CSV table of C-alpha atoms in Angstrom, one decimal:
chain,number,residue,atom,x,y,z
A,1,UNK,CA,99.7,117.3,94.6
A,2,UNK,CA,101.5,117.0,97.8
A,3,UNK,CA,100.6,115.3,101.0
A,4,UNK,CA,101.1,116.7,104.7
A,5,UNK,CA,99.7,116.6,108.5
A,6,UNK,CA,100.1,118.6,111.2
A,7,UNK,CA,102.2,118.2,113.6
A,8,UNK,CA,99.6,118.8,116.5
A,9,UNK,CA,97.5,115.2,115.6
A,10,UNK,CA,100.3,113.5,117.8
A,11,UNK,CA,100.2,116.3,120.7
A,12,UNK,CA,98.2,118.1,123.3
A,13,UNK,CA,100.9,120.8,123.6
A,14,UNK,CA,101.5,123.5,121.2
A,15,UNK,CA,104.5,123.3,121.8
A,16,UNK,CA,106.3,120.4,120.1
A,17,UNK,CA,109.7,118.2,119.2
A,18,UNK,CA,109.6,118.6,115.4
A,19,UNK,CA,112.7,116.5,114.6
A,20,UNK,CA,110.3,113.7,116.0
A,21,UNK,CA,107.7,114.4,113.9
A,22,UNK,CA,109.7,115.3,110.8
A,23,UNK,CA,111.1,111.4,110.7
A,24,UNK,CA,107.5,110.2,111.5
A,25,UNK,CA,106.1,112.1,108.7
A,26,UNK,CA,108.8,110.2,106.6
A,27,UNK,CA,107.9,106.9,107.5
A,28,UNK,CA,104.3,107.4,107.3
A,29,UNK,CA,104.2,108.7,103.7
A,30,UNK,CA,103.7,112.0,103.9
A,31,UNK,CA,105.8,114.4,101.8
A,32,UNK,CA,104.9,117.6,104.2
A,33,UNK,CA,105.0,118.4,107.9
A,34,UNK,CA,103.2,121.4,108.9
A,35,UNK,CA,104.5,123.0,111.8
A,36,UNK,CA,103.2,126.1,113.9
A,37,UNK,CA,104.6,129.9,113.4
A,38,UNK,CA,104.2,130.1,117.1
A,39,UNK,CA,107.6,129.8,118.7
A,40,UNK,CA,109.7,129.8,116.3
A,41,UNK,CA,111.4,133.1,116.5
A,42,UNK,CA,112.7,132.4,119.6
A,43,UNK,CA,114.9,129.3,118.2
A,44,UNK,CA,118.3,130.0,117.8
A,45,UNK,CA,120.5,129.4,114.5
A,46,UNK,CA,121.3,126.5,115.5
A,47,UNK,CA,118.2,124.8,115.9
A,48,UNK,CA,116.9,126.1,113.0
A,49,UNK,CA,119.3,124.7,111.1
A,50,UNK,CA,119.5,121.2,112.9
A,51,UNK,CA,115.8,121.7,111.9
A,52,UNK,CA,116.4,122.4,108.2
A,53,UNK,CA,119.5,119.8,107.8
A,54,UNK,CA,116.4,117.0,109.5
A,55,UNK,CA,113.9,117.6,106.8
A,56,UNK,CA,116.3,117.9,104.5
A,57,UNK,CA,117.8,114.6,105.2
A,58,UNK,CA,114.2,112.9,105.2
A,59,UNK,CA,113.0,114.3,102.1
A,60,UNK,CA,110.0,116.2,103.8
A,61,UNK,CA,109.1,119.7,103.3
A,62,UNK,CA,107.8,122.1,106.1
A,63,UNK,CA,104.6,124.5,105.7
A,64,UNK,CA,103.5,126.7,108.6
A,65,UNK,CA,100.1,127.3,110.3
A,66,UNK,CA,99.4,129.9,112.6
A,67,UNK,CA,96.1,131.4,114.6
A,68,UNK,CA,97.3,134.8,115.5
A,69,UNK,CA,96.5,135.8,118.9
A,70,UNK,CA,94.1,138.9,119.7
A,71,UNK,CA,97.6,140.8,120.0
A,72,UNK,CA,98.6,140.2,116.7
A,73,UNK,CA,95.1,141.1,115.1
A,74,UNK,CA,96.0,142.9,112.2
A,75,UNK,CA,92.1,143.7,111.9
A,76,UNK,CA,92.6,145.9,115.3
A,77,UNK,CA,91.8,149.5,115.4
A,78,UNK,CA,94.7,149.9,117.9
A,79,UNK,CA,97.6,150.4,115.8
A,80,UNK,CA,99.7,149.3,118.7
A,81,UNK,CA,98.2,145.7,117.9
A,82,UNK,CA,98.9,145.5,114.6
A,83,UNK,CA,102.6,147.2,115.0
A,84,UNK,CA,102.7,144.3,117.3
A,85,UNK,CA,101.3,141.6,115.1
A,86,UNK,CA,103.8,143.3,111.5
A,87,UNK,CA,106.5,142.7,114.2
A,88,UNK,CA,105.9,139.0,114.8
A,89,UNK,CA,105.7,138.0,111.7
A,90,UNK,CA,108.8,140.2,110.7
A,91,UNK,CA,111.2,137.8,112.9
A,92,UNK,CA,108.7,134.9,112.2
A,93,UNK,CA,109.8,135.8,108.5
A,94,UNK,CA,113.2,135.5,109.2
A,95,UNK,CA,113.0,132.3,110.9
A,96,UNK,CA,110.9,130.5,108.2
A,97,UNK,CA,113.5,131.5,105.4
A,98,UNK,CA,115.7,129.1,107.3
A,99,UNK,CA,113.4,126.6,107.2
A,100,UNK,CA,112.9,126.8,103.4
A,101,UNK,CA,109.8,127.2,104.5
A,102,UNK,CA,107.2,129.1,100.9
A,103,UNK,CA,103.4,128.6,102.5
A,104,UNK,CA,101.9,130.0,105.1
A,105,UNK,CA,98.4,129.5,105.9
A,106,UNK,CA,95.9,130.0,109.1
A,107,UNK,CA,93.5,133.1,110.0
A,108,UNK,CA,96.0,135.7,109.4
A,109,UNK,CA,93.9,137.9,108.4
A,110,UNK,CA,92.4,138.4,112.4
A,111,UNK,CA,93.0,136.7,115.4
A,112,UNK,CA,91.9,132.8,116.7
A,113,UNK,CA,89.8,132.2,118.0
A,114,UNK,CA,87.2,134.9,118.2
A,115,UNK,CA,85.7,136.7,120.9
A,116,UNK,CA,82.0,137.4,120.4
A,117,UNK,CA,81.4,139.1,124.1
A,118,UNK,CA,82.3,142.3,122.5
A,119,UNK,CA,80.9,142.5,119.3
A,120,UNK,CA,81.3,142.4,115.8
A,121,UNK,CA,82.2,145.3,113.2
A,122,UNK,CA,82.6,143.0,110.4
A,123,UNK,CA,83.0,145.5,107.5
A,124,UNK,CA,85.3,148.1,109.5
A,125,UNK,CA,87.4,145.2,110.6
A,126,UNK,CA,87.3,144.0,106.7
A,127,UNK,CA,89.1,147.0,105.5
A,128,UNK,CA,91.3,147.5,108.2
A,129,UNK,CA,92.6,143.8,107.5
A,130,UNK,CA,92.6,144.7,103.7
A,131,UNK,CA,94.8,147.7,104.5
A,132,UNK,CA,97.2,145.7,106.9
A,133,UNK,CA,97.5,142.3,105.1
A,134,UNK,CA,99.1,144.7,101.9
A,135,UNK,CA,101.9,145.6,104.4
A,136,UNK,CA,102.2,142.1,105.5
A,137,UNK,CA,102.2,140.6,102.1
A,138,UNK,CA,105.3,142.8,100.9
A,139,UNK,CA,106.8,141.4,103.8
A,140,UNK,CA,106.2,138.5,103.2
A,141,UNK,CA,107.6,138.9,99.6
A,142,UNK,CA,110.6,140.0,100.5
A,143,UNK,CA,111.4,136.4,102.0
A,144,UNK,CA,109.6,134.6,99.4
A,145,UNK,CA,106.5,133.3,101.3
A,146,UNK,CA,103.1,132.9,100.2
A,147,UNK,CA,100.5,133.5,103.1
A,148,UNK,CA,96.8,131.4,102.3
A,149,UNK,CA,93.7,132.7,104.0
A,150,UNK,CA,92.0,130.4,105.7
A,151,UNK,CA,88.0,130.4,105.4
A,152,UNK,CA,87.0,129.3,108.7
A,153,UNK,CA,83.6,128.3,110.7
A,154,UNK,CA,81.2,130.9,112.1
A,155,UNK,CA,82.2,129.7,115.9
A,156,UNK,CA,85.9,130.2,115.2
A,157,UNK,CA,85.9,133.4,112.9
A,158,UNK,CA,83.8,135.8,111.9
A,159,UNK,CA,85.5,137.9,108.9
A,160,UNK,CA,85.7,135.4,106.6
A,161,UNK,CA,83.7,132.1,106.2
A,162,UNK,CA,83.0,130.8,102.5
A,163,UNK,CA,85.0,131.0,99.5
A,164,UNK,CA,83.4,133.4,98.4
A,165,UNK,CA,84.4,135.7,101.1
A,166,UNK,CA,87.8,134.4,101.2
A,167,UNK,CA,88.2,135.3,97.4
A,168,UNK,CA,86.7,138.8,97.9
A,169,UNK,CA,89.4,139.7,100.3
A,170,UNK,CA,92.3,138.1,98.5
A,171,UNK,CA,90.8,140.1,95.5
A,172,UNK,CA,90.6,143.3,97.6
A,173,UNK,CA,94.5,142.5,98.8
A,174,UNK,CA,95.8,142.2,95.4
A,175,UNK,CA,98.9,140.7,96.1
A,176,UNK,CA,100.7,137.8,94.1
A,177,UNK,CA,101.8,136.1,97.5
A,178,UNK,CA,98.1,136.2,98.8
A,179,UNK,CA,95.8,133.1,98.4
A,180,UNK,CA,92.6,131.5,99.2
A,181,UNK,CA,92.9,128.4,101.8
A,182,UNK,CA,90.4,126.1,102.1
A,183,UNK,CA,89.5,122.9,104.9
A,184,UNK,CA,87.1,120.4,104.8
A,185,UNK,CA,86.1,121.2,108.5
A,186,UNK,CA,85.1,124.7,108.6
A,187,UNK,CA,83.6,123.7,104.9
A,188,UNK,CA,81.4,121.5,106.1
A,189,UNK,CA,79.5,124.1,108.3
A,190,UNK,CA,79.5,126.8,106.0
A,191,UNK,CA,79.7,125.7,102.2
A,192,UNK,CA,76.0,124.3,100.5
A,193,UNK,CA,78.6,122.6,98.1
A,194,UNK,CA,82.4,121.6,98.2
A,195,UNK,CA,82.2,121.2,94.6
A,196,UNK,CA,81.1,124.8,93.9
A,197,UNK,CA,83.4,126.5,97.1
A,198,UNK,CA,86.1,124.8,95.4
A,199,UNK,CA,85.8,126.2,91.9
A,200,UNK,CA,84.6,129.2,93.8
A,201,UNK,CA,88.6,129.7,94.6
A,202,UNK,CA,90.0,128.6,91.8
A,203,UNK,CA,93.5,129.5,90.2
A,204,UNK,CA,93.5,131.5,93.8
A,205,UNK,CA,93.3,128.2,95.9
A,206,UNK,CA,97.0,128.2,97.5
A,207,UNK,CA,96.4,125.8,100.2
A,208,UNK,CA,94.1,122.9,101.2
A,209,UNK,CA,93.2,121.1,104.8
A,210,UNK,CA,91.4,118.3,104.9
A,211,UNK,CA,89.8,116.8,107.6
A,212,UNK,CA,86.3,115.0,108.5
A,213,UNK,CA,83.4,116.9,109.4
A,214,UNK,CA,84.3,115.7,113.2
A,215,UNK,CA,88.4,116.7,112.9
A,216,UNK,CA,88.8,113.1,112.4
A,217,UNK,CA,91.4,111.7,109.7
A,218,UNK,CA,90.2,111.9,106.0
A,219,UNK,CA,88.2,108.4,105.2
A,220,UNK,CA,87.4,107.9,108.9
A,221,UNK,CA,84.1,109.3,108.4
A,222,UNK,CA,80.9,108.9,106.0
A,223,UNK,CA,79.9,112.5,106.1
A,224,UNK,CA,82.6,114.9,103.6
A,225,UNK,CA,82.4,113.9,100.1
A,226,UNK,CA,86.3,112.8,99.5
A,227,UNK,CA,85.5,111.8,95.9
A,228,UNK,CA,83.6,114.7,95.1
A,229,UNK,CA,86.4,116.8,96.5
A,230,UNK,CA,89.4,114.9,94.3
A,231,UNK,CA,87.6,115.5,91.3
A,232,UNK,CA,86.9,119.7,91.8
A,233,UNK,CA,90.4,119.8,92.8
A,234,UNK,CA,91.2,118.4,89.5
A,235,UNK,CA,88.9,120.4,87.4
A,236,UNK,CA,90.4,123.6,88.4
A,237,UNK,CA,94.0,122.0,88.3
A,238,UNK,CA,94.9,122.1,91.9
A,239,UNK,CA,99.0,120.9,92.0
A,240,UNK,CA,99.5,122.7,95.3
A,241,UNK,CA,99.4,121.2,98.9
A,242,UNK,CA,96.9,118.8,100.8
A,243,UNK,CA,97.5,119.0,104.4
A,244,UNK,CA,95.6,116.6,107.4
A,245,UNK,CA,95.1,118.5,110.2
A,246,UNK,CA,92.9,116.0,112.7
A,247,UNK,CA,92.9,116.4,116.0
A,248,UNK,CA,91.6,113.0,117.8
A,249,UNK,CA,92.9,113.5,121.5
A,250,UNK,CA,91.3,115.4,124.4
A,251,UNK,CA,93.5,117.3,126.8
A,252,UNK,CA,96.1,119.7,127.2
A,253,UNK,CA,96.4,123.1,125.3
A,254,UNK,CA,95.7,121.9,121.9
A,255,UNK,CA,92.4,119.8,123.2
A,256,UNK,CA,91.3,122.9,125.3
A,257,UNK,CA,91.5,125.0,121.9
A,258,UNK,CA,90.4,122.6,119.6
A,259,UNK,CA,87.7,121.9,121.9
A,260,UNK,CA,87.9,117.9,122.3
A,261,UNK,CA,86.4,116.6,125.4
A,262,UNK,CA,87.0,113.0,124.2
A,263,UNK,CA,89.0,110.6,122.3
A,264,UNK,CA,87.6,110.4,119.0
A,265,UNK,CA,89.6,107.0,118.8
A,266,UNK,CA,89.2,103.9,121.2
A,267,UNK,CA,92.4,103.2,121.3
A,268,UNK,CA,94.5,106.7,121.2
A,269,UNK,CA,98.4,105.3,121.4
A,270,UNK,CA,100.7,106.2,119.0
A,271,UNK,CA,101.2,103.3,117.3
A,272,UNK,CA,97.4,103.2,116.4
A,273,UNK,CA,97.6,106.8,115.4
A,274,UNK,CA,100.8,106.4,113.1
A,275,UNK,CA,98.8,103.2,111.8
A,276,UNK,CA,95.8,105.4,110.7
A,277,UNK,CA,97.7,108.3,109.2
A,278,UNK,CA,99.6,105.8,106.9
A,279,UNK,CA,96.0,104.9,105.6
A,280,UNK,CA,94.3,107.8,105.6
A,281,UNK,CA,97.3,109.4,103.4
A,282,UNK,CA,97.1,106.8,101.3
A,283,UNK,CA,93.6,107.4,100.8
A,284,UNK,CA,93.6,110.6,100.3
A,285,UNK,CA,96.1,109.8,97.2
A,286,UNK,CA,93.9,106.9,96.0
A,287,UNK,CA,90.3,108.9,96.1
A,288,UNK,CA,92.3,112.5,95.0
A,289,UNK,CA,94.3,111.3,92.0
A,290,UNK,CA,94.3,107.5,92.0
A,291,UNK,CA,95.5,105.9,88.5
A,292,UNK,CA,92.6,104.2,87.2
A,293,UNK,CA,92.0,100.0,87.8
A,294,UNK,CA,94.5,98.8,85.0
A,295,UNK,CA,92.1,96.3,83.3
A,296,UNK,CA,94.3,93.9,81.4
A,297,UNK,CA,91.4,92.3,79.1
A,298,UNK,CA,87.8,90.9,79.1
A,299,UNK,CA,87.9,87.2,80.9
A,300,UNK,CA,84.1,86.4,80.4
A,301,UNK,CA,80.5,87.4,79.9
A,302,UNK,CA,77.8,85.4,81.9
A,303,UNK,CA,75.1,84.7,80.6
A,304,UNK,CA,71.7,83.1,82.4
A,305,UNK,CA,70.2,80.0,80.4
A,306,UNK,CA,67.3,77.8,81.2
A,307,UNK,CA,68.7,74.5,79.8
A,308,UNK,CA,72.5,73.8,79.6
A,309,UNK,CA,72.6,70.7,77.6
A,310,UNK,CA,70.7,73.0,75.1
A,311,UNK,CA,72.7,76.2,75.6
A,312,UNK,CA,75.6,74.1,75.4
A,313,UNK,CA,74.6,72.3,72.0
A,314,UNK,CA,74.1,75.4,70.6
A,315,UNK,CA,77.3,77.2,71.5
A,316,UNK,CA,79.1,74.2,70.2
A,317,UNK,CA,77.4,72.7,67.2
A,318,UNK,CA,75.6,75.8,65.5
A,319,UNK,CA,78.2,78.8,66.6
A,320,UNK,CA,81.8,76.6,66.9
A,321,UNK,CA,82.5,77.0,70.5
A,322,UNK,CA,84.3,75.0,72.6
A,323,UNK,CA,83.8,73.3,75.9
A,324,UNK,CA,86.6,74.3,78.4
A,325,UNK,CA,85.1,74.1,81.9
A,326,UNK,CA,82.3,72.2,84.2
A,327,UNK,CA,81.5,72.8,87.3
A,328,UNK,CA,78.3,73.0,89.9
A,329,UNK,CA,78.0,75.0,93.0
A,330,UNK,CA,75.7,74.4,95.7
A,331,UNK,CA,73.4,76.6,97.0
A,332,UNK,CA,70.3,77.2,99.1
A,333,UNK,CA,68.2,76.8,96.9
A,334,UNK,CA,70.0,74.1,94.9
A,335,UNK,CA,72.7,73.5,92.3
A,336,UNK,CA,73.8,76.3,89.8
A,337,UNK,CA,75.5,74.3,87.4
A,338,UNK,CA,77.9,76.2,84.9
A,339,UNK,CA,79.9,75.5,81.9
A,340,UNK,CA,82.6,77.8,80.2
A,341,UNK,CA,82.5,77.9,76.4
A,342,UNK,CA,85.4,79.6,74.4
A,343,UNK,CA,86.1,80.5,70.7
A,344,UNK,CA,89.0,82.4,69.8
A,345,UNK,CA,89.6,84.9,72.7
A,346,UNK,CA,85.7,84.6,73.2
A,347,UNK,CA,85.1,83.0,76.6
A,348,UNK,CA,81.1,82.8,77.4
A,349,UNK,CA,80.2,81.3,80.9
A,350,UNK,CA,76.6,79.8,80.8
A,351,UNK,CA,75.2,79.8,84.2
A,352,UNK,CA,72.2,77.7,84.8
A,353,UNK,CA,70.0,78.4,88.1
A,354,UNK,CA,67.5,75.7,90.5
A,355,UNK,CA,64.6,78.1,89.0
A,356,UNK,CA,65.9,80.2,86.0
A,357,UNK,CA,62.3,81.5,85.6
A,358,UNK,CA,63.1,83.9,88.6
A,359,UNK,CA,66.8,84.9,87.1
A,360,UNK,CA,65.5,86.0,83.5
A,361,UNK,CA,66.8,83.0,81.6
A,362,UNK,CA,68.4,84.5,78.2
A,363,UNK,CA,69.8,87.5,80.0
A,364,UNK,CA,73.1,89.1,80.6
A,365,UNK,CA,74.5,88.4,84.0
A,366,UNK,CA,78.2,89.6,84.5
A,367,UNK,CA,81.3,90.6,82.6
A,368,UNK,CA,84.1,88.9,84.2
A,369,UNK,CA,87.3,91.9,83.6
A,370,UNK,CA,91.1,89.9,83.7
A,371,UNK,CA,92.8,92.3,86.4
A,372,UNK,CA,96.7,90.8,87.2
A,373,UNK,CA,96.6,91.9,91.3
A,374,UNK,CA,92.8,91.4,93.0
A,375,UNK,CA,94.8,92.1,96.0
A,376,UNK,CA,95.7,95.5,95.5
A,377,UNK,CA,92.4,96.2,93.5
A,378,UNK,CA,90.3,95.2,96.5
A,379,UNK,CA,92.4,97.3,99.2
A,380,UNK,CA,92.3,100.4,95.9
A,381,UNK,CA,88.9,100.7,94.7
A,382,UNK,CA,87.0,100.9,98.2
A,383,UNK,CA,88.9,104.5,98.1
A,384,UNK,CA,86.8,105.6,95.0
A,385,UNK,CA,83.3,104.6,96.1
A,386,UNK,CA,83.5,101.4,95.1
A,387,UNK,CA,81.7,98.5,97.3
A,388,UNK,CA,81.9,94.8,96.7
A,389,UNK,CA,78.8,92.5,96.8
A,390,UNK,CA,79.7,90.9,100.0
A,391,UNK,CA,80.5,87.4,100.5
A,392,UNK,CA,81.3,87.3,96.9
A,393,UNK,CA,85.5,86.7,96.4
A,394,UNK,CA,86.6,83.4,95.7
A,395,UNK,CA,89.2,81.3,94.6
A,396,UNK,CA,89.1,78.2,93.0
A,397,UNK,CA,92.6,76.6,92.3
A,398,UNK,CA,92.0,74.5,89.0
A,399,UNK,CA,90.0,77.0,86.9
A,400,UNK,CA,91.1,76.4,82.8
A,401,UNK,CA,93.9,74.3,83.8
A,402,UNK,CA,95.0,77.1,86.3
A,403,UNK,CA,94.1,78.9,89.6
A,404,UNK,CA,91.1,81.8,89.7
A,405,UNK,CA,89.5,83.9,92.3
A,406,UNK,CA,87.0,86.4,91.8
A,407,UNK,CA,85.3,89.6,93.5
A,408,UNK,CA,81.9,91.0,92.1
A,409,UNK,CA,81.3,94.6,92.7
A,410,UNK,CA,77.9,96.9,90.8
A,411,UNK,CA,78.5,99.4,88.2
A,412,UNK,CA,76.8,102.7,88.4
A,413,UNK,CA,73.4,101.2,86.8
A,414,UNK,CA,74.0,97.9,88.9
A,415,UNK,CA,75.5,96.3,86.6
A,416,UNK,CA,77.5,92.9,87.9
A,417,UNK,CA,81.0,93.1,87.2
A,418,UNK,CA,83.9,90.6,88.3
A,419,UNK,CA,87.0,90.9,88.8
A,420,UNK,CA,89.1,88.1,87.9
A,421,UNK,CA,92.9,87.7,88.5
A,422,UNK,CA,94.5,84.0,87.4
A,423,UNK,CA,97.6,82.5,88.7
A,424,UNK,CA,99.7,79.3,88.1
């Protein structure tokens, strides 16, 4: 998979300078910068191709978005509108071939954003669109462009809402070039399950958005199920794009359409909004297809015991183990005094508690896993729905004649787990 954003996180204008935001999607990470249809017609040769030779030069591919306006609705009974609307995207066609430019996705079906005041003829409008979009898909064919369907919210769009409309019409179309788009945001008001809207699409998924449930960036929120998400995308084998498409800033055109009457940021510069795209993208490639933890071996099991001269006696003397390690800790409720034992590659690390009747003496208590960077680990693993039990990283500099620090983090059944990195 590939990563974009939209251009329109940094704006308030539709209108924008995408040279600027073609280098800043370079630097951020991102492989993709989507940019919007509208406009782009009217750009001459030459600054299509200053366009094309900048993305070119920075590696970054460009995908297009686009809410047709109510004179482009190509699910009009006027057929003045949609000769209008077959005529935009005809020049808007020929502009994107310059660009290189293979994906198109948006409400293209209708027009954005609705108007309710004068009702709704859902199934007329339906096969009107059907009819049209055939037209507009051989068109689009002709310049090699793919145009996604975008599945958006009941307040925005009324003709198609779930995935499962979204695949009946791209179904009805039956066009190579036609596909399924999905985004988080609209997803979150209308799907019961990600999971299921997701495999609901399928091989027809062309294009993905993701968002939180408040247009935030990905992994600002607590609410959209990232993990969940990453892993339906992979059961269906989703290699396409994944495109951001937050909009945190109130004001100007893009606020007044988006509908943001506030900052969804305290602090709304733009080095604080490049800061946060650099993470989020970085999330979104950790939690969506992140390479597991590499685990380099087992460092330790802990065990509880009620009496360490005794434990220690018996590790030694009856099962051939050998001292390699004292130490005690303090704590609130008094010293937890621990030895390490080791035979062969065997390393057991006998923990002995103030009152051991509380702990369970005799039980497991951890399994300490050798990992060669906690640093990366730690800033990793938060990504995938992993939380570490707080307070507990440490480092102690003469562990087993070398340095050691630690993290503990729970296992799906709460089992304690460490993570254990030593250095020189």
């Amino acid at each position: 998979m590939k990563y974009g954003i939209y251009y329109a996180y940094w704006e308030k204008q539709w209108g924008a300078d995408y040279l600027k935001y073609i280098e800043k999607a370079a630097r951020l990470g991102f492989d993709i910068l989507e940019i919007s249809c509208a406009g782009l017609r009217d750009m001459t040769d030459a600054q299509l191709e200053m366009l094309r030779n900048c993305k070119d030069d920075k590696g970054i591919r460009l995908t297009g978005g686009y809410g047709p306006k109510a004179c482009e609705n190509l699910a009009s009974a006027d057929s003045s509108v949609v000769n209008n609307a077959l005529e935009f995207w005809k020049q808007t066609f020929s502009a994107l071939k310059k660009l290189d430019v293979v994906s198109v996705g948006g409400g293209l079906y209708s027009y954005w954003p609705a108007d309710y005041s004068t009702g709704v003829d859902k199934r007329g409008d339906f096969e009107r669109s059907v009819r049209n979009m055939r037209t507009l898909a051989a068109m689009a064919q002709d310049y090699g462009i793919t145009l996604c369907m975008e599945s958006l919210n009941r307040h925005e769009g009324y003709l198609i809402n779930t995935a499962r409309e979204c695949v009946e019409y791209v179904k009805a179309v039956d066009a190579p070039n036609v596909k399924v788009m999905l985004d988080t945001y609209h997803m979150n008001m209308e799907e019961d399950s990600f999971r299921e809207a997701i495999l609901t699409a399928g091989s027809l998924l062309g294009h993905f958005h993701a968002g939180e449930n408040n247009r935030r960036l990905p992994g600002q929120g607590n609410i959209i199920p990232w993990r969940e998400i990453g892993s339906a995308l992979r059961e269906i084998d989703y290699k396409d794009d994944i495109v951001m498409e937050p909009f945190v800033i109130h004001g100007g055109q893009v606020g007044q359409d988006i509908r943001i009457w506030r900052d969804l940021l305290e602090d709304a510069s733009e080095e604080r909004l490049d800061r946060d795209a650099a993470e989020s993208v970085q999330f979104l490639r950790d939690t969506f297809e992140g390479e597991p933890t590499p685990i380099e071996g087992l460092e330790h099991i802990g065990l509880f015991v009620s009496d360490l001269a005794r434990s220690v006696r018996f590790y030694t003397e009856v099962l051939g183990f050998k001292v390699i390690w004292n130490n005690v800790n303090p704590s609130p409720e008094g010293d937890i005094a621990v030895t390490f034992v080791q035979n062969a590659d065997c390393i057991l690390e006998l923990i002995r508690f103030p009152n051991p009747e509380k702990r369970g003496a005799g039980c497991f208590d951890h399994v300490a896993l050798r990992v060669d960077d906690l640093d990366s680990v730690m800033k990793k693993l938060p990504h995938q729905g992993v939380k570490f039990e707080e307070g507990s990283y440490t480092e102690a500099p003469q562990v087993f004649e070398k340095g050691s620090r630690w993290v503990f983090l729970c296992g799906p059944d709460n089992e304690r787990i460490e993570l254990n990195e030593r250095f020189m």
